[in-house]
Short mmCIF file of N, CA and C in Angstrom, two decimals:
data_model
loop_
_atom_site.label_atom_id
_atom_site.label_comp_id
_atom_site.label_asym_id
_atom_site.label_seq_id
_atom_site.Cartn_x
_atom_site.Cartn_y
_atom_site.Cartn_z
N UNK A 1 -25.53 27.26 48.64
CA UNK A 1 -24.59 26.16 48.65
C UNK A 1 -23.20 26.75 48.86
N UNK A 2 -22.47 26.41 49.92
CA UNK A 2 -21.10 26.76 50.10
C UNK A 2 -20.08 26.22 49.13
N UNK A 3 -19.66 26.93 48.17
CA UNK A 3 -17.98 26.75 47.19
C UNK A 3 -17.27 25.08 47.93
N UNK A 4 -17.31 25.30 49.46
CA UNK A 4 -16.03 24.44 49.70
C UNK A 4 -16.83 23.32 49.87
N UNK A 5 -18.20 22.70 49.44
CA UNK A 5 -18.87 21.49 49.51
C UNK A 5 -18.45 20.78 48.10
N UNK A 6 -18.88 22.05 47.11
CA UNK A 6 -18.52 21.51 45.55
C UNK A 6 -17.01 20.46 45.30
N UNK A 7 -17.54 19.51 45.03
CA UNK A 7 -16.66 18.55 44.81
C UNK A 7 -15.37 19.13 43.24
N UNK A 8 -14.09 19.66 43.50
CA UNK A 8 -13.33 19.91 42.68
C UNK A 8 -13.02 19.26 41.52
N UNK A 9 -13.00 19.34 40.54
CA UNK A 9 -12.97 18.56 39.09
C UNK A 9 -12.03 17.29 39.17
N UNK A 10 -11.17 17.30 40.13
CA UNK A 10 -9.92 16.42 40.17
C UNK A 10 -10.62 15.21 41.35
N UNK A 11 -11.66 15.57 41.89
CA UNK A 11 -12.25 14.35 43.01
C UNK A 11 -13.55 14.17 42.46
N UNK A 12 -13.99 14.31 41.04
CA UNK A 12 -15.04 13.45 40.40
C UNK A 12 -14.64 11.75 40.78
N UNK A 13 -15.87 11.44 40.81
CA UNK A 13 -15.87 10.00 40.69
C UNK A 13 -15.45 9.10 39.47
N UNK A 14 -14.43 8.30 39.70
CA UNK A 14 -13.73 6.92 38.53
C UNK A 14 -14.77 6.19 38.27
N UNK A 15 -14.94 5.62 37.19
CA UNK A 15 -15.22 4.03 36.65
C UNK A 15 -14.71 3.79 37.31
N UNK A 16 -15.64 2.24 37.71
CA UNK A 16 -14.61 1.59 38.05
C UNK A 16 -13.48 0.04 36.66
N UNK A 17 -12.63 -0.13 37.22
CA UNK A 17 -11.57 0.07 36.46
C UNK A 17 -12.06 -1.19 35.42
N UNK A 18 -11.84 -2.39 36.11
CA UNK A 18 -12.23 -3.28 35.03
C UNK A 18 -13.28 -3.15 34.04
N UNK A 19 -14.19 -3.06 34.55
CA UNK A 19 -15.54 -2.96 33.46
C UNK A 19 -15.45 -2.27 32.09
N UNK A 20 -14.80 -1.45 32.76
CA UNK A 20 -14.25 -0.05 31.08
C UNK A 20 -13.31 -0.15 30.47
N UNK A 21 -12.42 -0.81 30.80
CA UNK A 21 -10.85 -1.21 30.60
C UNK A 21 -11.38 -2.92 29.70
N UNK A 22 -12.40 -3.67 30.08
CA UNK A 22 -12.75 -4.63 29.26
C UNK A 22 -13.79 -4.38 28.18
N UNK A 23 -14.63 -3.13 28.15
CA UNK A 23 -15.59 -2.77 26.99
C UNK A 23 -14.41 -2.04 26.02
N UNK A 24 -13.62 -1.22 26.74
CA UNK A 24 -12.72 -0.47 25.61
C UNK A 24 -11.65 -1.61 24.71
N UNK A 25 -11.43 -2.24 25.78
CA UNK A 25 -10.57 -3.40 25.05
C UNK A 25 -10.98 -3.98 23.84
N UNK A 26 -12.26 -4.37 24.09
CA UNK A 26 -13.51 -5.10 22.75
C UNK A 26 -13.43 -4.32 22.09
N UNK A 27 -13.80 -2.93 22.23
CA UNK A 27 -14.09 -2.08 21.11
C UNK A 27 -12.76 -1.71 20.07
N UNK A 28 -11.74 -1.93 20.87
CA UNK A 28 -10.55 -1.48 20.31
C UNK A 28 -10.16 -3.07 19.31
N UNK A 29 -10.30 -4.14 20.00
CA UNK A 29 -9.94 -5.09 18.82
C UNK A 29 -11.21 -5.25 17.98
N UNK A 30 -12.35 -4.75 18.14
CA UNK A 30 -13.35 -4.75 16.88
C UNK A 30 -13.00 -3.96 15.86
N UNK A 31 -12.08 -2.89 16.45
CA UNK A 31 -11.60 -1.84 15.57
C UNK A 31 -10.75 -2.30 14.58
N UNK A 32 -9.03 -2.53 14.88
CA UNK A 32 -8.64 -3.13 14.78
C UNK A 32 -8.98 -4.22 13.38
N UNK A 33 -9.94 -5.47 14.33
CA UNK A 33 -10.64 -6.45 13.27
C UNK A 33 -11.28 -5.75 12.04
N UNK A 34 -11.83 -4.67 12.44
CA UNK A 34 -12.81 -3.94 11.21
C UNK A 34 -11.77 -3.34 10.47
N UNK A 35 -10.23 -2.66 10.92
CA UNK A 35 -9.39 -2.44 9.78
C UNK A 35 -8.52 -3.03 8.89
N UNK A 36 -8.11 -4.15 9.63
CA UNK A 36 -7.55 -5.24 9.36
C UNK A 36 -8.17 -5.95 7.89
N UNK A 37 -8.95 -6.56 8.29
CA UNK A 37 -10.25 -7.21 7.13
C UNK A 37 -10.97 -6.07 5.92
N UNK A 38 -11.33 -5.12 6.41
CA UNK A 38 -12.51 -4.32 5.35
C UNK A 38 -11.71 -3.02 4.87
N UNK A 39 -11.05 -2.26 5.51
CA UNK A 39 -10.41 -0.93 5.49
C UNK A 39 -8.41 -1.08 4.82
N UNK A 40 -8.04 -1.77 4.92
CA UNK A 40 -6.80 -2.29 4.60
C UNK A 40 -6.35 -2.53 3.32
N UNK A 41 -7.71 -3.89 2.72
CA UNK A 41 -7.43 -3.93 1.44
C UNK A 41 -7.20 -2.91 0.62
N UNK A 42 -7.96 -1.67 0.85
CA UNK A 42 -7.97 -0.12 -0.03
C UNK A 42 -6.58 -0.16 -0.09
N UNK A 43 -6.13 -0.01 0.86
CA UNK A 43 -4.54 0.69 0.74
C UNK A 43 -3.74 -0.12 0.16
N UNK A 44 -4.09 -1.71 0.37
CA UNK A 44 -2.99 -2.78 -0.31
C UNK A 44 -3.09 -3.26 -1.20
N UNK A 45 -4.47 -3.57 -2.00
CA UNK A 45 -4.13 -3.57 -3.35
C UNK A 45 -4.83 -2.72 -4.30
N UNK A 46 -4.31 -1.57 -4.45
CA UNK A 46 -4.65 -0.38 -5.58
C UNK A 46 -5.10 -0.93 -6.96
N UNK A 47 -6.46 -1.30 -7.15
CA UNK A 47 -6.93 -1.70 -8.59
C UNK A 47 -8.01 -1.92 -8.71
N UNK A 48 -8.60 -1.51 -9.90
CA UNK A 48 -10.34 -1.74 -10.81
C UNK A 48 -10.79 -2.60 -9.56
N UNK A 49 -10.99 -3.89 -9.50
CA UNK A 49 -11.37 -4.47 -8.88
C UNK A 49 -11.57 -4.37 -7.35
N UNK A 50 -10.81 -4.22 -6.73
CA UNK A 50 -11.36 -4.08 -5.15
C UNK A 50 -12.00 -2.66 -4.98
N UNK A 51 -11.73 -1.19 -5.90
CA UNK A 51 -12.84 -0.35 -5.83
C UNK A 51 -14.09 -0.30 -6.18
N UNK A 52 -14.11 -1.16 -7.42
CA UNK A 52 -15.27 -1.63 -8.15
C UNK A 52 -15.92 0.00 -8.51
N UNK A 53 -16.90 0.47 -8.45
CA UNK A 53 -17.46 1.70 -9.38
C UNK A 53 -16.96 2.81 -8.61
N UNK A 54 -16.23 2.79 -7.27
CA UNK A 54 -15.18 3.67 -6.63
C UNK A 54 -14.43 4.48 -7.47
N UNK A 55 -13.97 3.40 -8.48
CA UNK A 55 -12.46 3.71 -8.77
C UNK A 55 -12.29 4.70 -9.49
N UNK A 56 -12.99 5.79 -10.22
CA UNK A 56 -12.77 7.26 -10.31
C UNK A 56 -12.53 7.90 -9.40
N UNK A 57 -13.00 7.45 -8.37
CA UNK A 57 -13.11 8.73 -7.31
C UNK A 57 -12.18 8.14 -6.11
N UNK A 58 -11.25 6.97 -6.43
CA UNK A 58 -10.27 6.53 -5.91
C UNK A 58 -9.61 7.14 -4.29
N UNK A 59 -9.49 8.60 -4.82
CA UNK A 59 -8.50 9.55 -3.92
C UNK A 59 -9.80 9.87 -2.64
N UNK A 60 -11.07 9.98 -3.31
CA UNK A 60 -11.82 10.64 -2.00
C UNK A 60 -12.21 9.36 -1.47
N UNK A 61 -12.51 8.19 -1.56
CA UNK A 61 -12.82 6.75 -1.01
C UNK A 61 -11.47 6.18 0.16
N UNK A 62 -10.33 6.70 -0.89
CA UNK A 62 -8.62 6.60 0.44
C UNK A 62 -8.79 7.65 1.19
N UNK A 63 -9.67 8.81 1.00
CA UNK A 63 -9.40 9.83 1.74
C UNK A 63 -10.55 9.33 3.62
N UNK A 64 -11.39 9.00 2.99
CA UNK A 64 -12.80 8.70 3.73
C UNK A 64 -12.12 7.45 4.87
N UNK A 65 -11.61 6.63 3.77
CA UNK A 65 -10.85 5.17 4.81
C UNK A 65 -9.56 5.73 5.43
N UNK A 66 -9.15 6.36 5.39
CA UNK A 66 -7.93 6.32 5.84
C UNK A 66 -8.47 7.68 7.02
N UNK A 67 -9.19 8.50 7.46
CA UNK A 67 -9.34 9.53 8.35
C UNK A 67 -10.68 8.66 9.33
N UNK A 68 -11.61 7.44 8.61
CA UNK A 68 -12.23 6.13 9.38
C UNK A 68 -10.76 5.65 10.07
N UNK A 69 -10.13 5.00 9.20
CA UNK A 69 -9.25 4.32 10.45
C UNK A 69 -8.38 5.30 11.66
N UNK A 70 -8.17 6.43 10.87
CA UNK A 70 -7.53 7.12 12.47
C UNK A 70 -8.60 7.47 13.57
N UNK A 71 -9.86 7.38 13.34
CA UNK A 71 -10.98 7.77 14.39
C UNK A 71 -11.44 6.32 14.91
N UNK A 72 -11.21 5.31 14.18
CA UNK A 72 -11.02 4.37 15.33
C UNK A 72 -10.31 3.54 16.14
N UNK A 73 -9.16 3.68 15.81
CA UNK A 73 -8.18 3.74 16.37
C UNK A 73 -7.86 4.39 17.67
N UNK A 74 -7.88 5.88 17.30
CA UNK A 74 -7.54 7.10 18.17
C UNK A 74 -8.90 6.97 19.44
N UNK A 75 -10.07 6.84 19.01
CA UNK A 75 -11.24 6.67 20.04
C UNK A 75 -11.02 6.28 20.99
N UNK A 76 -11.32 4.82 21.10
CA UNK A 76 -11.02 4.16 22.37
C UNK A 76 -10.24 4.59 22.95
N UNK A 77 -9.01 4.92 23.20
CA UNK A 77 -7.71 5.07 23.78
C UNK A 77 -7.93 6.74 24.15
N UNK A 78 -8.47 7.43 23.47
CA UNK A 78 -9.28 9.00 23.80
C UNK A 78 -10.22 8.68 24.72
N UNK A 79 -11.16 7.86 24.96
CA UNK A 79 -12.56 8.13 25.81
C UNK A 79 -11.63 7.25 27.25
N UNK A 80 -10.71 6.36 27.26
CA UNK A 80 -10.35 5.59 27.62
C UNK A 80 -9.76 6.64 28.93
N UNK A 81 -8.94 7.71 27.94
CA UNK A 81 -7.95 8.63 28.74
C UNK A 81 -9.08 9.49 30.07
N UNK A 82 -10.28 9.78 29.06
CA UNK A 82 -11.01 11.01 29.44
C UNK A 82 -12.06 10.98 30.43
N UNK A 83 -12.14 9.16 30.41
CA UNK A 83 -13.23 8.49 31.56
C UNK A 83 -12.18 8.35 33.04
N UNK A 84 -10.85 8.18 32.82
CA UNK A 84 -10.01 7.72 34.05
C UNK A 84 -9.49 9.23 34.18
N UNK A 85 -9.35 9.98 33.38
CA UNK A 85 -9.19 11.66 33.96
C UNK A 85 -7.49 11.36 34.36
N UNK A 86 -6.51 10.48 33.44
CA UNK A 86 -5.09 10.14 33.37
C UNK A 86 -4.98 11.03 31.82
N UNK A 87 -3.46 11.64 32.31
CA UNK A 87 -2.76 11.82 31.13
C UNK A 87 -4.22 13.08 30.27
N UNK A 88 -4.36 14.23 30.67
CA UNK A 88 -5.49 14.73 30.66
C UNK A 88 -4.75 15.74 29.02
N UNK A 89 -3.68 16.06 28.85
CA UNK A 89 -2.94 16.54 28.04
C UNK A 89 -2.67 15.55 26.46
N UNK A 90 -2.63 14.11 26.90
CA UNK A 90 -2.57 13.50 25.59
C UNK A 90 -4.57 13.29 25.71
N UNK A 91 -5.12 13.23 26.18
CA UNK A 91 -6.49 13.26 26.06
C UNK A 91 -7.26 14.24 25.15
N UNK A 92 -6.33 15.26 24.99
CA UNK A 92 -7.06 16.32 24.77
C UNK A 92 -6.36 16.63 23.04
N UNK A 93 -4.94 16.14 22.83
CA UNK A 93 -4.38 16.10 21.96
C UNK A 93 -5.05 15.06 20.85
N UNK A 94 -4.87 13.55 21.42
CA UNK A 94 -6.18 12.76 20.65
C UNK A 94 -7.64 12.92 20.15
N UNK A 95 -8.00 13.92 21.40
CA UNK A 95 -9.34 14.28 20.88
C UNK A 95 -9.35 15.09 19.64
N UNK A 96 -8.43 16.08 19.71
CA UNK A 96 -7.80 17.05 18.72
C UNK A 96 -8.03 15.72 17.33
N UNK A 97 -7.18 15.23 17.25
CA UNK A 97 -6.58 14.15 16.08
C UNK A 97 -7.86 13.17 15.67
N UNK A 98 -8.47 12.98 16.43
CA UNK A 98 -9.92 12.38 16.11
C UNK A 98 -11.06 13.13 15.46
N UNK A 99 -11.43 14.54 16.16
CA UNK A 99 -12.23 15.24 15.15
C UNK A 99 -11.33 15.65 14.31
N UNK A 100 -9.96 16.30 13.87
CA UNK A 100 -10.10 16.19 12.18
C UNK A 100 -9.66 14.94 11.45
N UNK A 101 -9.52 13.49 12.28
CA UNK A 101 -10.35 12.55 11.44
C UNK A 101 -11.38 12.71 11.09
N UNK A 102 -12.57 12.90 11.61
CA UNK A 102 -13.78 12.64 11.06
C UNK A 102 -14.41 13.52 10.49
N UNK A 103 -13.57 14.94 10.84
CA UNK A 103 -14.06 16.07 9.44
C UNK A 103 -13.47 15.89 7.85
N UNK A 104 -12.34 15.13 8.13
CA UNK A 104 -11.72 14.96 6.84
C UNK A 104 -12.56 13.60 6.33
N UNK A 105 -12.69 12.74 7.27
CA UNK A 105 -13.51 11.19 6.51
C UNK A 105 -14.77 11.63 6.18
N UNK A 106 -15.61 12.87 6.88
CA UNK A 106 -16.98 13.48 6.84
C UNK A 106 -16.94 14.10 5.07
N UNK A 107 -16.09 15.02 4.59
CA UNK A 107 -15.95 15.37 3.70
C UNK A 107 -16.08 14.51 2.56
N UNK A 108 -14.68 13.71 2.69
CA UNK A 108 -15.28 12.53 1.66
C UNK A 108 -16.36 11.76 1.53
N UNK A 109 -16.60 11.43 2.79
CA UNK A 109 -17.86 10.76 2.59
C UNK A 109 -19.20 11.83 1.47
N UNK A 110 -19.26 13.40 2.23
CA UNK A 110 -19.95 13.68 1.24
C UNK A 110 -19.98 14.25 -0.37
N UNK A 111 -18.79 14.22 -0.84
CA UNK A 111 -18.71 14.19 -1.74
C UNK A 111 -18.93 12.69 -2.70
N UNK A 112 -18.12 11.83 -1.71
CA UNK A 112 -19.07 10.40 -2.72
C UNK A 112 -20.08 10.47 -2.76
N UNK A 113 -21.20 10.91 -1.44
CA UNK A 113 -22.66 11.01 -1.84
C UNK A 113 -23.36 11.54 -2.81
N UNK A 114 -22.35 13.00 -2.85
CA UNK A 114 -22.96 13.59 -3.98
C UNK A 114 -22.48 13.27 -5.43
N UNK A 115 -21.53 12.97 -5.74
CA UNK A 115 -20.94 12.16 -6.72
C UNK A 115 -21.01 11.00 -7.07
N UNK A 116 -21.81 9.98 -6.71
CA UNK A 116 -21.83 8.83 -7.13
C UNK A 116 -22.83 8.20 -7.60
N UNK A 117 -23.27 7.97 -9.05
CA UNK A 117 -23.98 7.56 -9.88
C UNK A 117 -24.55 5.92 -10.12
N UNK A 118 -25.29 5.95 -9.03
CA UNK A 118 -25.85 4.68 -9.28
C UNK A 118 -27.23 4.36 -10.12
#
């Protein structure tokens, strides 16, 4: 196979535009909707009650929600960058910011697992 047939990384083939630009859209206001409603309350009202048997372990449950909401957030708008091959530098920076969301939300998560006495 001749080098100069190989199609160069910069003339891969696009999505095309709408289709992905309307699934990311959904996904991003499901996001959004899912922080808004379920992930939010944590942060806004601090008490017994909305942690319910959480609430010892308070700090690793804010730790878990709060590194969830930057990974979905940051997602869409990351795969968004990395499917249209735009802005290849903040692509790569978000991606950055997304996995240690989810190593830091990963953590907590397993320590509630292992800590939590039901």
């Amino acid at each position: 196979m001749d080098v100069a047939s190989v199609p160069h990384r910069s003339q891969a083939p696009r999505l095309p535009r709408w289709p992905s630009a309307m699934l990311l859209s959904v996904a991003m206001l499901v996001a959004l909707g899912f922080v808004a409603f379920f992930a939010l309350p944590y942060f806004l009202a601090i008490n017994e009650q909305v942690f319910g048997f959480y609430w010892p372990r308070r700090g690793w449950l804010l730790l878990h929600v709060g590194g969830g909401i930057v990974a979905l957030l940051t997602g869409p708008g990351q795969l968004w960058l990395g499917l249209n091959r735009k802005r290849m530098a903040l692509h790569r920076t978000l991606g950055t910011i997304y996995m240690a969301a989810v190593a830091v939300s990963s953590v907590a998560a397993f320590y509630l697992a292992a800590h939590t006495d039901l």
